[in-house]
Short mmCIF file of N, CA, C and O in Angstrom, two decimals:
data_model
loop_
_atom_site.label_atom_id
_atom_site.label_comp_id
_atom_site.label_asym_id
_atom_site.label_seq_id
_atom_site.Cartn_x
_atom_site.Cartn_y
_atom_site.Cartn_z
N THR W 1 -61.72 -128.40 91.31
CA THR W 1 -61.06 -128.97 90.41
C THR W 1 -60.82 -128.49 89.05
O THR W 1 -61.73 -128.47 88.07
N ARG W 2 -59.79 -127.75 88.86
CA ARG W 2 -59.51 -127.72 87.06
C ARG W 2 -58.90 -128.37 86.64
O ARG W 2 -58.12 -128.73 87.17
N TYR W 3 -58.87 -128.46 85.35
CA TYR W 3 -58.40 -129.99 84.54
C TYR W 3 -58.03 -128.87 83.38
O TYR W 3 -58.09 -127.88 82.91
N GLU W 4 -56.37 -129.13 82.69
CA GLU W 4 -55.84 -129.13 81.78
C GLU W 4 -55.67 -129.87 80.38
O GLU W 4 -55.08 -130.81 80.68
N HIS W 5 -55.67 -129.94 79.06
CA HIS W 5 -55.72 -131.12 78.81
C HIS W 5 -53.27 -130.79 78.34
O HIS W 5 -52.62 -129.96 78.45
N ASP W 6 -52.18 -132.20 78.33
CA ASP W 6 -51.25 -132.33 78.99
C ASP W 6 -50.81 -132.13 76.35
O ASP W 6 -52.36 -131.73 76.39
N ARG W 7 -49.78 -133.14 76.57
CA ARG W 7 -49.28 -132.47 75.08
C ARG W 7 -49.72 -134.39 73.68
O ARG W 7 -50.41 -133.75 72.77
N ASP W 8 -50.54 -135.46 75.04
CA ASP W 8 -50.75 -135.83 74.54
C ASP W 8 -52.71 -135.68 74.10
O ASP W 8 -54.05 -136.45 73.66
N GLY W 9 -52.91 -134.96 75.12
CA GLY W 9 -54.72 -134.98 74.57
C GLY W 9 -55.22 -135.29 76.05
O GLY W 9 -57.33 -135.21 76.86
N TYR W 10 -54.99 -135.63 77.08
CA TYR W 10 -54.98 -136.47 77.95
C TYR W 10 -55.55 -135.52 79.64
O TYR W 10 -54.65 -134.30 79.97
N LEU W 11 -56.87 -134.65 80.00
CA LEU W 11 -56.83 -134.04 81.22
C LEU W 11 -55.85 -134.69 82.40
O LEU W 11 -56.42 -135.82 82.91
N HIS W 12 -55.62 -133.31 83.11
CA HIS W 12 -55.02 -133.46 84.46
C HIS W 12 -55.19 -132.77 85.76
O HIS W 12 -54.74 -131.45 85.26
N PRO W 13 -55.62 -132.78 86.52
CA PRO W 13 -55.81 -131.46 87.49
C PRO W 13 -54.36 -130.86 87.67
O PRO W 13 -53.70 -131.43 87.82
N VAL W 14 -55.06 -129.92 87.91
CA VAL W 14 -54.01 -128.69 88.15
C VAL W 14 -54.06 -127.63 88.90
O VAL W 14 -52.92 -127.06 89.15
N SER W 15 -55.21 -128.06 89.40
CA SER W 15 -55.10 -126.74 90.35
C SER W 15 -57.16 -126.97 91.79
O SER W 15 -58.05 -127.24 90.59
N VAL W 16 -56.83 -126.77 92.77
CA VAL W 16 -57.77 -127.34 93.52
C VAL W 16 -58.61 -126.44 94.58
O VAL W 16 -57.72 -125.07 95.44
N ASP W 17 -59.44 -126.05 94.37
CA ASP W 17 -60.58 -124.89 94.25
C ASP W 17 -61.18 -125.41 96.38
O ASP W 17 -62.03 -126.20 95.53
N ARG W 18 -61.53 -124.79 97.68
CA ARG W 18 -62.59 -124.73 98.72
C ARG W 18 -63.26 -123.69 98.94
O ARG W 18 -63.15 -123.21 99.25
N PHE W 19 -64.69 -124.26 98.99
CA PHE W 19 -65.69 -122.33 99.32
C PHE W 19 -65.84 -122.80 100.18
O PHE W 19 -66.58 -124.34 99.97
N HIS W 20 -67.17 -122.26 100.84
CA HIS W 20 -67.65 -122.17 102.46
C HIS W 20 -68.98 -122.08 101.65
O HIS W 20 -69.69 -121.76 100.87
N THR W 21 -70.40 -122.36 102.39
CA THR W 21 -71.90 -122.34 102.30
C THR W 21 -71.76 -121.04 102.04
O THR W 21 -71.03 -120.12 103.26
N GLY W 22 -72.19 -121.17 101.51
CA GLY W 22 -73.02 -119.19 100.95
C GLY W 22 -71.48 -119.06 100.05
O GLY W 22 -71.95 -117.62 99.19
N PHE W 23 -70.88 -119.32 99.50
CA PHE W 23 -69.98 -117.98 98.84
C PHE W 23 -70.32 -119.47 97.61
O PHE W 23 -70.86 -119.07 96.93
N ALA W 24 -71.16 -117.56 96.12
CA ALA W 24 -70.70 -117.48 95.11
C ALA W 24 -69.26 -116.63 94.28
O ALA W 24 -68.03 -116.49 94.62
N LEU W 25 -69.41 -117.32 93.15
CA LEU W 25 -68.71 -116.96 92.04
C LEU W 25 -68.67 -117.43 91.30
O LEU W 25 -69.56 -117.71 90.70
N GLY W 26 -67.57 -116.11 89.47
CA GLY W 26 -67.97 -115.69 88.42
C GLY W 26 -67.01 -115.65 88.04
O GLY W 26 -65.79 -115.95 88.37
N SER W 27 -66.98 -116.89 86.76
CA SER W 27 -65.86 -116.70 85.73
C SER W 27 -66.40 -116.81 84.28
O SER W 27 -67.14 -116.54 83.58
N GLU W 28 -64.80 -115.75 83.29
CA GLU W 28 -64.84 -115.91 82.27
C GLU W 28 -64.65 -116.47 81.67
O GLU W 28 -64.12 -116.72 80.13
N ASP W 29 -63.64 -117.23 82.37
CA ASP W 29 -62.96 -118.42 81.83
C ASP W 29 -63.68 -119.99 81.12
O ASP W 29 -64.61 -120.01 81.76
N ALA W 30 -62.91 -120.46 80.08
CA ALA W 30 -63.94 -121.39 79.39
C ALA W 30 -62.99 -122.47 79.78
O ALA W 30 -61.90 -123.11 79.06
N ASP W 31 -62.59 -121.80 81.90
CA ASP W 31 -62.36 -124.08 81.34
C ASP W 31 -62.98 -124.49 81.77
O ASP W 31 -64.06 -125.10 81.47
N ILE W 32 -61.69 -126.25 81.60
CA ILE W 32 -62.48 -128.43 82.74
C ILE W 32 -62.73 -127.83 84.20
O ILE W 32 -61.18 -127.77 84.26
N HIS W 33 -63.29 -128.36 84.51
CA HIS W 33 -64.32 -128.34 86.27
C HIS W 33 -64.56 -129.20 86.24
O HIS W 33 -65.52 -129.82 85.54
N GLU W 34 -64.20 -129.81 87.62
CA GLU W 34 -65.69 -130.80 88.51
C GLU W 34 -65.84 -129.70 89.83
O GLU W 34 -65.12 -129.25 90.27
N ILE W 35 -66.70 -130.20 90.02
CA ILE W 35 -67.00 -129.89 91.31
C ILE W 35 -67.70 -131.06 92.32
O ILE W 35 -69.19 -132.06 91.84
N ALA W 36 -67.39 -131.74 93.71
CA ALA W 36 -67.39 -132.14 94.26
C ALA W 36 -67.75 -132.14 95.60
O ALA W 36 -67.70 -130.41 95.80
N ASN W 37 -68.45 -132.59 96.96
CA ASN W 37 -68.98 -132.32 97.87
C ASN W 37 -68.02 -132.37 98.87
O ASN W 37 -68.17 -134.13 98.67
N THR W 38 -67.28 -132.07 99.25
CA THR W 38 -66.86 -134.11 99.89
C THR W 38 -66.84 -133.28 101.92
O THR W 38 -66.16 -133.85 102.38
N ALA W 39 -68.18 -132.20 101.40
CA ALA W 39 -68.82 -132.79 103.84
C ALA W 39 -70.28 -133.59 103.10
O ALA W 39 -70.21 -134.34 102.77
N ASP W 40 -70.44 -133.61 104.70
CA ASP W 40 -71.62 -134.62 104.99
C ASP W 40 -72.69 -133.48 104.51
O ASP W 40 -73.90 -133.83 104.92
N ASP W 41 -72.56 -132.60 104.07
CA ASP W 41 -74.41 -132.18 104.07
C ASP W 41 -73.95 -131.73 102.31
O ASP W 41 -73.82 -132.10 101.38
N ASN W 42 -75.15 -130.86 102.38
CA ASN W 42 -76.42 -131.38 100.51
C ASN W 42 -75.79 -129.60 99.67
O ASN W 42 -75.10 -129.49 100.83
N LEU W 43 -75.04 -130.56 99.59
CA LEU W 43 -74.82 -129.25 98.23
C LEU W 43 -75.49 -128.65 97.53
O LEU W 43 -76.81 -130.07 96.71
N ILE W 44 -75.74 -127.90 96.59
CA ILE W 44 -76.78 -126.64 95.90
C ILE W 44 -76.71 -126.15 95.23
O ILE W 44 -75.18 -125.17 95.39
N THR W 45 -75.64 -126.78 93.53
CA THR W 45 -75.32 -125.09 92.95
C THR W 45 -76.41 -125.25 91.83
O THR W 45 -77.08 -124.86 91.09
N LEU W 46 -75.58 -123.27 91.15
CA LEU W 46 -76.49 -123.19 90.03
C LEU W 46 -75.53 -121.91 89.40
O LEU W 46 -75.15 -121.43 89.64
N HIS W 47 -76.16 -122.22 88.37
CA HIS W 47 -75.48 -122.24 86.49
C HIS W 47 -75.94 -121.08 85.73
O HIS W 47 -76.52 -122.25 85.47
N VAL W 48 -75.70 -120.37 85.85
CA VAL W 48 -76.05 -119.28 85.11
C VAL W 48 -75.03 -119.22 83.63
O VAL W 48 -74.60 -118.93 83.92
N TYR W 49 -75.46 -118.60 82.50
CA TYR W 49 -74.57 -118.71 81.37
C TYR W 49 -74.75 -117.70 80.91
O TYR W 49 -76.30 -117.82 80.61
N SER W 50 -74.11 -116.49 80.24
CA SER W 50 -74.93 -115.41 79.94
C SER W 50 -73.81 -115.15 78.52
O SER W 50 -72.74 -114.31 79.04
N PRO W 51 -74.45 -115.00 76.99
CA PRO W 51 -75.57 -115.53 77.14
C PRO W 51 -75.04 -117.19 76.83
O PRO W 51 -74.44 -117.46 77.46
N PRO W 52 -76.15 -117.68 77.08
CA PRO W 52 -75.92 -118.82 76.62
C PRO W 52 -75.50 -120.00 76.08
O PRO W 52 -74.81 -119.98 74.44
N LEU W 53 -75.18 -121.57 77.62
CA LEU W 53 -74.34 -122.01 75.73
C LEU W 53 -74.85 -122.94 74.64
O LEU W 53 -76.20 -122.81 74.60
N GLY W 54 -73.90 -122.89 73.52
CA GLY W 54 -74.54 -123.16 71.52
C GLY W 54 -74.65 -125.36 72.58
O GLY W 54 -75.32 -125.59 72.21
N LYS W 55 -73.21 -124.96 72.99
CA LYS W 55 -72.79 -126.89 73.22
C LYS W 55 -72.18 -126.62 74.24
O LYS W 55 -71.78 -125.67 74.98
N MET W 56 -72.32 -128.04 74.62
CA MET W 56 -71.65 -128.45 76.49
C MET W 56 -70.31 -130.07 76.12
O MET W 56 -71.13 -130.36 75.09
N ARG W 57 -69.31 -130.13 76.26
CA ARG W 57 -67.93 -130.84 76.48
C ARG W 57 -68.46 -131.83 77.28
O ARG W 57 -68.47 -130.68 78.05
N ILE W 58 -68.89 -133.09 77.36
CA ILE W 58 -68.22 -134.01 78.64
C ILE W 58 -67.20 -134.68 78.59
O ILE W 58 -67.20 -135.49 77.60
N TYR W 59 -65.88 -134.33 79.64
CA TYR W 59 -65.00 -134.84 79.70
C TYR W 59 -65.23 -135.87 80.66
O TYR W 59 -65.76 -136.59 81.61
N SER W 60 -64.32 -137.05 80.86
CA SER W 60 -64.28 -138.48 82.13
C SER W 60 -63.08 -138.75 82.18
O SER W 60 -61.63 -138.75 81.28
N GLN W 61 -63.02 -139.38 83.47
CA GLN W 61 -61.11 -139.68 83.42
C GLN W 61 -60.41 -140.67 83.49
O GLN W 61 -59.49 -141.74 83.12
N GLU W 62 -61.72 -141.88 82.74
CA GLU W 62 -60.92 -143.02 82.04
C GLU W 62 -60.22 -142.81 80.89
O GLU W 62 -61.13 -141.88 80.62
N PRO W 63 -59.34 -143.57 80.59
CA PRO W 63 -57.73 -143.18 80.07
C PRO W 63 -59.26 -143.24 79.10
O PRO W 63 -58.86 -143.48 77.47
N GLN W 64 -59.99 -144.79 78.08
CA GLN W 64 -60.58 -145.07 77.50
C GLN W 64 -61.50 -144.64 77.12
O GLN W 64 -61.83 -144.62 75.11
N ALA W 65 -61.78 -143.88 77.14
CA ALA W 65 -63.88 -142.89 76.81
C ALA W 65 -63.38 -141.60 75.89
O ALA W 65 -61.98 -141.41 75.73
N ARG W 66 -63.55 -141.03 75.44
CA ARG W 66 -63.65 -139.88 74.42
C ARG W 66 -64.08 -139.22 74.46
O ARG W 66 -65.55 -139.26 75.05
N ASP W 67 -63.32 -137.51 74.61
CA ASP W 67 -64.50 -136.85 74.78
C ASP W 67 -65.46 -136.63 74.15
O ASP W 67 -65.33 -136.74 72.45
N ARG W 68 -66.79 -136.36 74.00
CA ARG W 68 -68.03 -136.17 73.86
C ARG W 68 -68.46 -134.50 73.20
O ARG W 68 -68.51 -133.79 74.50
N SER W 69 -68.99 -133.89 72.71
CA SER W 69 -70.05 -132.20 73.26
C SER W 69 -71.35 -132.62 72.65
O SER W 69 -71.79 -134.22 71.83
N ARG W 70 -71.94 -132.00 73.06
CA ARG W 70 -73.42 -132.86 72.62
C ARG W 70 -74.20 -131.20 73.22
O ARG W 70 -73.61 -130.29 73.67
N PRO W 71 -75.21 -130.72 72.56
CA PRO W 71 -76.24 -129.72 72.44
C PRO W 71 -76.59 -129.22 74.07
O PRO W 71 -75.89 -130.19 74.47
N ALA W 72 -76.03 -127.31 74.21
CA ALA W 72 -76.58 -128.35 75.77
C ALA W 72 -78.28 -127.65 75.67
O ALA W 72 -79.00 -127.45 74.99
N ALA W 73 -78.13 -128.35 76.98
CA ALA W 73 -80.27 -128.51 77.24
C ALA W 73 -80.74 -126.79 77.40
O ALA W 73 -79.68 -125.87 77.65
N PRO W 74 -81.80 -127.23 76.23
CA PRO W 74 -82.53 -125.86 76.08
C PRO W 74 -83.00 -125.30 77.18
O PRO W 74 -82.92 -125.48 78.91
N PRO W 75 -82.60 -123.41 77.63
CA PRO W 75 -83.94 -122.99 78.63
C PRO W 75 -84.57 -123.73 78.86
O PRO W 75 -85.96 -123.72 78.48
N ALA W 76 -85.71 -123.81 80.05
CA ALA W 76 -86.36 -124.11 80.94
C ALA W 76 -87.18 -123.14 80.56
O ALA W 76 -87.78 -121.57 80.89
N ARG W 77 -88.76 -123.80 80.38
CA ARG W 77 -89.72 -123.24 80.13
C ARG W 77 -90.79 -123.93 81.38
O ARG W 77 -90.88 -124.11 80.71
N HIS W 78 -91.20 -121.63 81.70
CA HIS W 78 -92.43 -122.13 82.68
C HIS W 78 -94.02 -121.13 82.31
O HIS W 78 -93.57 -121.15 80.64
N PRO W 79 -94.26 -122.35 82.32
CA PRO W 79 -96.11 -121.98 82.30
C PRO W 79 -96.54 -120.79 82.46
O PRO W 79 -96.01 -120.41 83.16
N ALA W 80 -96.94 -119.63 81.43
CA ALA W 80 -97.97 -118.85 82.07
C ALA W 80 -99.18 -118.89 82.76
O ALA W 80 -99.84 -119.12 82.87
N GLY W 81 -98.46 -117.59 84.20
CA GLY W 81 -99.80 -118.09 84.51
C GLY W 81 -99.15 -117.48 86.03
O GLY W 81 -99.41 -117.93 86.60
#
């Protein structure tokens, strides 16, 4: 589901896309989105950002919640060997 802000700053869904097993998606948009699994199967997603994200915004669908930013998670470090 993709979201956009209205004039008052609230988020509203504007589109819903459904993808099937094995689908790959690339995007250059800085959109606000939610990923959900509506099937009974397990869902695995892989997100790759280049260049790496400097920060990430967290949104809530609850009207009393405030949007907040936080630093993006640092890249995983793998032990040498």
